[in-house]
Tab-separated table of C-alpha atoms in Angstrom:
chain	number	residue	atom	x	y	z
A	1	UNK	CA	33.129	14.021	8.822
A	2	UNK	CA	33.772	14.793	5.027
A	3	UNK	CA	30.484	13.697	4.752
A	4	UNK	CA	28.243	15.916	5.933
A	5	UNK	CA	30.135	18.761	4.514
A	6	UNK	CA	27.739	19.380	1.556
A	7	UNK	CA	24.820	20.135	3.578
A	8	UNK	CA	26.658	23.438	5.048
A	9	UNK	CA	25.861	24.892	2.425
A	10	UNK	CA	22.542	23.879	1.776
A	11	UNK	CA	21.904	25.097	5.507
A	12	UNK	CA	23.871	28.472	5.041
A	13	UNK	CA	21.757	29.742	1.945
A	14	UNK	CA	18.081	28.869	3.979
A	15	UNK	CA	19.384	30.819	7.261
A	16	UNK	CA	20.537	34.018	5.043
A	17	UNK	CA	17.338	34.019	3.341
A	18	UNK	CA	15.299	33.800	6.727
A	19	UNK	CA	17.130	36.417	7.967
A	20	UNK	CA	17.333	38.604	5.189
A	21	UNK	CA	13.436	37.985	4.873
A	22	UNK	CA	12.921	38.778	8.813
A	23	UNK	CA	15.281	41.956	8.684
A	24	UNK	CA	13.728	43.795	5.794
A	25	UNK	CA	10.186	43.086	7.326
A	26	UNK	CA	8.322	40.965	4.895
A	27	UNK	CA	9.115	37.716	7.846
A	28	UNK	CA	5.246	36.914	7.248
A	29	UNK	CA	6.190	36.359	3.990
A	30	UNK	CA	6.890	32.630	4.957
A	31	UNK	CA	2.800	32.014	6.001
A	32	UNK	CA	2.166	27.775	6.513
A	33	UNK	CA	-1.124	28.435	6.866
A	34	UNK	CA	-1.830	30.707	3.400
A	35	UNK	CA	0.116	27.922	1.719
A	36	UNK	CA	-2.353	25.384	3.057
A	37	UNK	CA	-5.518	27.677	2.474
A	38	UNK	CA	-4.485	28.138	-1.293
A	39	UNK	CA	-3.764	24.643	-2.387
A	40	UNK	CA	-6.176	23.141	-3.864
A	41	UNK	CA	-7.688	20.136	-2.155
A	42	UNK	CA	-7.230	18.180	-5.805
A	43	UNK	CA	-3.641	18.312	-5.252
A	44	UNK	CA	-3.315	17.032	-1.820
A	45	UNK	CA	-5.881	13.687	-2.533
A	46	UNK	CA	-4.341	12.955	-5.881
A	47	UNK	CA	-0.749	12.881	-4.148
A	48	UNK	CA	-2.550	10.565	-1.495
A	49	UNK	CA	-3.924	8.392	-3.474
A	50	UNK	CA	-0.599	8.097	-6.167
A	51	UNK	CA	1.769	7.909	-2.469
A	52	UNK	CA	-0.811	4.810	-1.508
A	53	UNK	CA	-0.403	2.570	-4.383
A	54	UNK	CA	3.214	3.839	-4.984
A	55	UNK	CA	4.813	2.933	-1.739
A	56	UNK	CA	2.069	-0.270	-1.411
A	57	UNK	CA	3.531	-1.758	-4.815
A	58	UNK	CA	7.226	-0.526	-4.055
A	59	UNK	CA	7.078	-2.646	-0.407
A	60	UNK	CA	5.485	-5.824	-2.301
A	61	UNK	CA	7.685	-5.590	-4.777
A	62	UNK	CA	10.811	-5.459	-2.591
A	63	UNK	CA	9.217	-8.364	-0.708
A	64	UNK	CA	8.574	-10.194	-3.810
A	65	UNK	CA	12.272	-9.973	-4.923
A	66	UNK	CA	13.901	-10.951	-1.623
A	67	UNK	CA	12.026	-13.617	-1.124
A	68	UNK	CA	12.615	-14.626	-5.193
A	69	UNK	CA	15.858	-14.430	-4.743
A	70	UNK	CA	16.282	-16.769	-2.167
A	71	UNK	CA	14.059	-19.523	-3.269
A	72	UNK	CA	15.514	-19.863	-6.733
A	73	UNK	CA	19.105	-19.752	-4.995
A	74	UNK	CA	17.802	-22.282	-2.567
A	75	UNK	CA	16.011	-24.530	-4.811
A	76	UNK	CA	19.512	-24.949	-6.708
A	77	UNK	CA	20.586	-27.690	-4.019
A	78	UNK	CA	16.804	-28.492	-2.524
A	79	UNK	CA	14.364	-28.825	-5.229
A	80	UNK	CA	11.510	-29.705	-3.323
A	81	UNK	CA	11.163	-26.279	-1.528
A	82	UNK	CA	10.312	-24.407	-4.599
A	83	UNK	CA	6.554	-25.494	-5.348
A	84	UNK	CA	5.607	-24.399	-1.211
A	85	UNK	CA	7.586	-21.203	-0.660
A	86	UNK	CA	5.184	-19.733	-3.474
A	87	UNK	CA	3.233	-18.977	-0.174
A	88	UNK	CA	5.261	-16.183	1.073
A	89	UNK	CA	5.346	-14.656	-2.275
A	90	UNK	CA	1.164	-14.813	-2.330
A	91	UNK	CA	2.037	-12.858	0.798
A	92	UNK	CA	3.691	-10.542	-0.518
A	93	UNK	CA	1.407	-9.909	-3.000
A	94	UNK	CA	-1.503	-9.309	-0.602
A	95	UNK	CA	0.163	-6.383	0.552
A	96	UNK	CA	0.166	-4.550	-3.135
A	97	UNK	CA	-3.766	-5.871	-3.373
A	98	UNK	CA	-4.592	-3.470	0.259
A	99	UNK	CA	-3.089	-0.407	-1.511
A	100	UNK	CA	-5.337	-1.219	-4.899
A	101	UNK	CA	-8.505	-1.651	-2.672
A	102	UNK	CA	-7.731	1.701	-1.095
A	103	UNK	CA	-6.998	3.862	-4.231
A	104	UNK	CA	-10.054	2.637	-5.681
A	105	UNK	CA	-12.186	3.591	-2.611
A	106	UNK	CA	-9.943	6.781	-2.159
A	107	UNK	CA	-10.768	8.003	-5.776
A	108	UNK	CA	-14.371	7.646	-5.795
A	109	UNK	CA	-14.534	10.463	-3.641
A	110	UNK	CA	-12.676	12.296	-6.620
A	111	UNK	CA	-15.721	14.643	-8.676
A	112	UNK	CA	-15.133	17.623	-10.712
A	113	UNK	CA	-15.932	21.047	-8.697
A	114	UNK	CA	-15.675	24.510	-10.224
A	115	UNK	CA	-12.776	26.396	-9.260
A	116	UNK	CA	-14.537	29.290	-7.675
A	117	UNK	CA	-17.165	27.221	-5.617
A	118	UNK	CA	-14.522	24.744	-4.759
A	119	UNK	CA	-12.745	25.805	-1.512
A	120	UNK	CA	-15.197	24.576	1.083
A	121	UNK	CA	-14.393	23.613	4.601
A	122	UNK	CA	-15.551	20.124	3.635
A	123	UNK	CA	-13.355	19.988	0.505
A	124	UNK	CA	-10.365	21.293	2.464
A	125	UNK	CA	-10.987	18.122	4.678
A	126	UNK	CA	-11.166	15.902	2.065
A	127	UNK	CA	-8.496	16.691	0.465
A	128	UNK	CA	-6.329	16.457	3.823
A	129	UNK	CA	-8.069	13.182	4.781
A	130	UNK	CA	-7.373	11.512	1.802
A	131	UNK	CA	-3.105	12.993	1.499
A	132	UNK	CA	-2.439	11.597	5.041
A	133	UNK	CA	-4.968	8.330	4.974
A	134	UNK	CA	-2.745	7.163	1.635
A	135	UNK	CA	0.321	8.059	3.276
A	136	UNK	CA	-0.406	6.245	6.393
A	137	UNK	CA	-1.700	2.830	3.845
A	138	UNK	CA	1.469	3.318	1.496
A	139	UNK	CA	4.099	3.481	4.447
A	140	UNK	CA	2.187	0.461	6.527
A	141	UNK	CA	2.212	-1.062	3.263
A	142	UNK	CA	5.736	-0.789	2.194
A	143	UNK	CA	7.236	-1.816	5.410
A	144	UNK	CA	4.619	-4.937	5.736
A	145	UNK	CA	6.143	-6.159	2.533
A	146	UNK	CA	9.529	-5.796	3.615
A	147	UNK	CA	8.999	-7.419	6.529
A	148	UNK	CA	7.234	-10.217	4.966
A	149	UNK	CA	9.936	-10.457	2.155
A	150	UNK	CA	12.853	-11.175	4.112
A	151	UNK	CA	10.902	-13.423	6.873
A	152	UNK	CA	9.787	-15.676	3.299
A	153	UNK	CA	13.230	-15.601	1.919
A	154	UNK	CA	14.236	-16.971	5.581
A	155	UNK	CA	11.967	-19.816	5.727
A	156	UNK	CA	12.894	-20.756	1.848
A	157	UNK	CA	16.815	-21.105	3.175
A	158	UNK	CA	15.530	-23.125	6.601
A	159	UNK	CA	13.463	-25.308	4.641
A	160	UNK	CA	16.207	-26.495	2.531
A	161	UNK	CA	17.636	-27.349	5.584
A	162	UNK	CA	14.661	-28.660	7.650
A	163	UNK	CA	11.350	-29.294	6.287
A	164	UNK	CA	9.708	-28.969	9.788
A	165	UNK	CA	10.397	-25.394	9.969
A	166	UNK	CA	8.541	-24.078	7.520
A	167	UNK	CA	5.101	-23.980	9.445
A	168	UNK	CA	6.804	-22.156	12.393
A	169	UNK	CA	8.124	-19.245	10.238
A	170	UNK	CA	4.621	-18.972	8.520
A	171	UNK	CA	3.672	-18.350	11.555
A	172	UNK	CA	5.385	-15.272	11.967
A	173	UNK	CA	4.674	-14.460	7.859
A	174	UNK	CA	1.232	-14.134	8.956
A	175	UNK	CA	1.804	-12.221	11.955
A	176	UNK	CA	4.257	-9.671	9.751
A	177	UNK	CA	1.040	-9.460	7.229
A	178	UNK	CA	-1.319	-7.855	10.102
A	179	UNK	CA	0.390	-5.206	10.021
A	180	UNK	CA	-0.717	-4.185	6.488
A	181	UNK	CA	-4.703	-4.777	7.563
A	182	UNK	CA	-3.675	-2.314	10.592
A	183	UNK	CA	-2.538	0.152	8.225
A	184	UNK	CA	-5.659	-0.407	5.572
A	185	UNK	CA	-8.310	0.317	8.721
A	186	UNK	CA	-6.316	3.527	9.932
A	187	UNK	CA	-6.770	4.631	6.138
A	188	UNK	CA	-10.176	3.561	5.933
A	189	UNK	CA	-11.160	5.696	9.285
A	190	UNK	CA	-9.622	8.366	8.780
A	191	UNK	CA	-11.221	9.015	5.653
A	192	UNK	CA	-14.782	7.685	6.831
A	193	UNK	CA	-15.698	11.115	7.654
A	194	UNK	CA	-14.789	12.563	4.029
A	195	UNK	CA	-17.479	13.491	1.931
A	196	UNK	CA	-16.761	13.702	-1.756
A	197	UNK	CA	-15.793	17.345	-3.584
A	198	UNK	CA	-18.884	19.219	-3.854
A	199	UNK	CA	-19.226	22.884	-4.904
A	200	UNK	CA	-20.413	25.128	-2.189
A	201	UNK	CA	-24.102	25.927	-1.966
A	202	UNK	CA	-24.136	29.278	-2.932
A	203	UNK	CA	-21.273	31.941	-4.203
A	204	UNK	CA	-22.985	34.456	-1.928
A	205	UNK	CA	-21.392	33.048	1.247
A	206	UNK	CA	-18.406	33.191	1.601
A	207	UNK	CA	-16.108	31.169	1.139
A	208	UNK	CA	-13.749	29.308	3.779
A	209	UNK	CA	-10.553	31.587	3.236
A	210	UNK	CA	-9.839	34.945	2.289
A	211	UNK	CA	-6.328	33.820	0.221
A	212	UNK	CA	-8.494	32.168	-2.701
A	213	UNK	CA	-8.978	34.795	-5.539
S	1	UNK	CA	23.425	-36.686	-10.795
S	2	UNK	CA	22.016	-33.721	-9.306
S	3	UNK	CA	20.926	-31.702	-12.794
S	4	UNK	CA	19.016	-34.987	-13.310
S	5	UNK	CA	17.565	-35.006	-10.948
S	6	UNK	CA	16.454	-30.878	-10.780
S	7	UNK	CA	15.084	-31.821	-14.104
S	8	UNK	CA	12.820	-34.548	-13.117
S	9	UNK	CA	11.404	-32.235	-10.297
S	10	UNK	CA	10.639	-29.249	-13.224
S	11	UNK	CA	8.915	-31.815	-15.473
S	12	UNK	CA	7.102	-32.942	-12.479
S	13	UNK	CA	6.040	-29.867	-11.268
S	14	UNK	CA	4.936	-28.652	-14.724
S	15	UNK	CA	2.844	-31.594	-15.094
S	16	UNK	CA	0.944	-31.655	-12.257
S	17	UNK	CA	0.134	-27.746	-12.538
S	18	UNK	CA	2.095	-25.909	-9.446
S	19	UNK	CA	2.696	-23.031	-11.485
S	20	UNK	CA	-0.586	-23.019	-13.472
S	21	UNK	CA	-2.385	-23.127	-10.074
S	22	UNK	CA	0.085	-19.768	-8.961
S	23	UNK	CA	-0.644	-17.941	-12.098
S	24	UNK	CA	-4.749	-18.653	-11.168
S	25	UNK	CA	-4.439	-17.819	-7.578
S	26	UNK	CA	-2.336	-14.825	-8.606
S	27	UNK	CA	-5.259	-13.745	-11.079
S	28	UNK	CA	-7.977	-14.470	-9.208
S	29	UNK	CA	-6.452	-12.109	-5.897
S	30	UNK	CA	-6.599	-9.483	-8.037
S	31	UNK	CA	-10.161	-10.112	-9.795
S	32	UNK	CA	-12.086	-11.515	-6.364
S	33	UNK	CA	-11.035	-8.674	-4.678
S	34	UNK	CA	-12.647	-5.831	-6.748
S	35	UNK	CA	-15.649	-7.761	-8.035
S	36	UNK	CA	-16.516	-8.153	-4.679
S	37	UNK	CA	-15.914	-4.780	-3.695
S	38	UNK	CA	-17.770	-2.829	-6.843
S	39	UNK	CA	-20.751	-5.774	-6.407
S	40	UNK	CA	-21.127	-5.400	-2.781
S	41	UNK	CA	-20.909	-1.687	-3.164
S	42	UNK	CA	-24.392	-1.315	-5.155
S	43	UNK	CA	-26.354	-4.546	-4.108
S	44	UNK	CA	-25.133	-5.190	-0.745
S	45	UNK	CA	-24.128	-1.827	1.014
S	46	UNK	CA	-26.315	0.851	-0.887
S	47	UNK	CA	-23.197	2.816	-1.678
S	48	UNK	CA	-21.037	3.262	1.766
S	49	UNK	CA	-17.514	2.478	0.631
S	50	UNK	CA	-16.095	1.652	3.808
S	51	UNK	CA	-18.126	-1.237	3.942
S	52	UNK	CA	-17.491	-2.665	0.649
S	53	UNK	CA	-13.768	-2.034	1.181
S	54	UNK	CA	-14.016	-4.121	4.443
S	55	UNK	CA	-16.267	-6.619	1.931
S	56	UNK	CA	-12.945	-6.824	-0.325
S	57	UNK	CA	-10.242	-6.841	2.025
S	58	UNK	CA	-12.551	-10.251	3.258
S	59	UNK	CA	-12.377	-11.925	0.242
S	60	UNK	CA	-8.575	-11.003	-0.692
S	61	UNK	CA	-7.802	-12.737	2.896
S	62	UNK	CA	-10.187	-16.196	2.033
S	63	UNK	CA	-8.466	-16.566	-1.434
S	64	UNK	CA	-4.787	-16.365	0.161
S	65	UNK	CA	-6.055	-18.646	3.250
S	66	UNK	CA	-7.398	-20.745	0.371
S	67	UNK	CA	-4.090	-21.037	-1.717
S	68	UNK	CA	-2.524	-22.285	1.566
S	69	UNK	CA	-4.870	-24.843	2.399
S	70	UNK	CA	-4.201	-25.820	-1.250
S	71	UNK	CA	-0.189	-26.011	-0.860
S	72	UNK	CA	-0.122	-27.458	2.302
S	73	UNK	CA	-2.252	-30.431	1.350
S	74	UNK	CA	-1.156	-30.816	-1.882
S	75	UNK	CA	2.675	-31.202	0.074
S	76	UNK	CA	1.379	-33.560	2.054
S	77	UNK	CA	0.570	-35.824	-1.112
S	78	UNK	CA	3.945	-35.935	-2.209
């Protein structure tokens, strides 16, 4: 119970501000959707694209070192099983590969746009696209190579023990590295329909949302 | 004894090239990859990026089904 008692306060502070915001009358103060409109789209696809290869390296790496560990812990008593459990750490590796592929598609859509021509309904989706498609690639990503780091670091310790089981469990390995391709084609369609940032045609029409000044 | 014996595998494994052929398979996932997704991008697919991502994600799968062909067979030798 004592520890949960920090966030109290945490909670106490946000509800007396709501309230205090909602009582004096300036409750559409807290607006989601201005928030949204006034970002700029740059900010959203460069977080995408640094969250992709972020969390894709941080799951291969954690793979990597689980399965590191055990081989060099098993290999201390069976030498043989060092020079074919390199597999699983290719494996691993595959995963961090996916998230380069997609940054480097993701940021070719990146082009310098004026500020005042640059808040276009396409450039509003683009930038969207491209926040949630490397979120959804980094977090497939990351738990891929966890999953695929601890099923390697299994099959090092069983094949100390028993040579034939080492072509079961790369069974699953392979099965466990699917689910990084499923993540890489979610990111890839959802950002099929994504143009690149152009400026908008012409500063007479307006422009997408009346927030931007 | 067994640190003999641990020895005579490392020498062994250093001279016939285990972890020379890693460090090229390692490279060469990282260098297939992207050649083949900026080459198919401008002579292949005319410039649609999905495709050429689909191109690399191809040719990162051969090289690892390639480095396990290798392993396996090469474990079969010995």
């Amino acid at each position: 119970m004592g520890y949960y008692y920090n966030y109290g306060l945490v909670t106490f502070l946000v509800i007396v501000i709501a309230l205090y915001l909602l009582f004096t009358g300036s409750g559409e103060a807290f607006n989601v959707g201005r928030f949204l409109e006034e970002s700029s789209p740059y900010a959203w696809a460069a977080t995408g694209i640094g969250l992709c290869i972020g969390l894709s390296v941080l799951g291969a790496g954690w793979g990597i070192f689980i399965t590191g560990a055990s081989i060099l812990g098993g290999g201390v008593r069976a030498p043989r099983i060092s020079t074919k459990n390199l597999i699983s750490i290719i494996f691993c590796e595959v995963v961090a590969i996916y998230g380069v592929i997609i940054g480097i598609v993701y940021s070719a859509k990146l082009a310098s746009v004026p500020d005042d021509i640059l808040y276009t309904r396409q450039n509003y989706f683009t930038g969207y696209a491209m926040f949630w498609g490397g979120f959804t690639v980094g977090m497939c990503n990351l738990l891929c190579g966890v999953c695929v780091g601890i099923t390697g670091s299994t099959a090092a310790l069983s094949d100390a023990a028993d040579p034939n089981l080492f072509v079961k469990i790369l069974v699953v390995e392979v099965f466990g590295s699917i689910l990084g391709l499923f993540g890489l084609i979610v990111g890839l369609l959802m950002t099929s329909a994504a143009q690149e940032f152009k400026g908008a045609e012409s500063t007479s029409s307006p422009l997408a949302s009346p927030f931007v000044h | 004894t067994e640190q003999a014996a641990i020895g005579k595998l490392n020498t062994q494994a250093a001279s016939n090239g285990t972890l020379f052929k890693l460090v090229i398979f390692s490279l060469s996932l990282g260098i297939i990859p992207l050649t083949s997704y900026y080459g198919s991008l401008f002579y292949l697919w005319n410039g649609n990026s999905t495709l050429a991502a689909i191109t690399a994600i191809v040719a990162a799968n051969l090289v690892l089904i390639a480095y396990i062909v290798l392993s396996v067979l090469e474990d079969k030798q010995a």
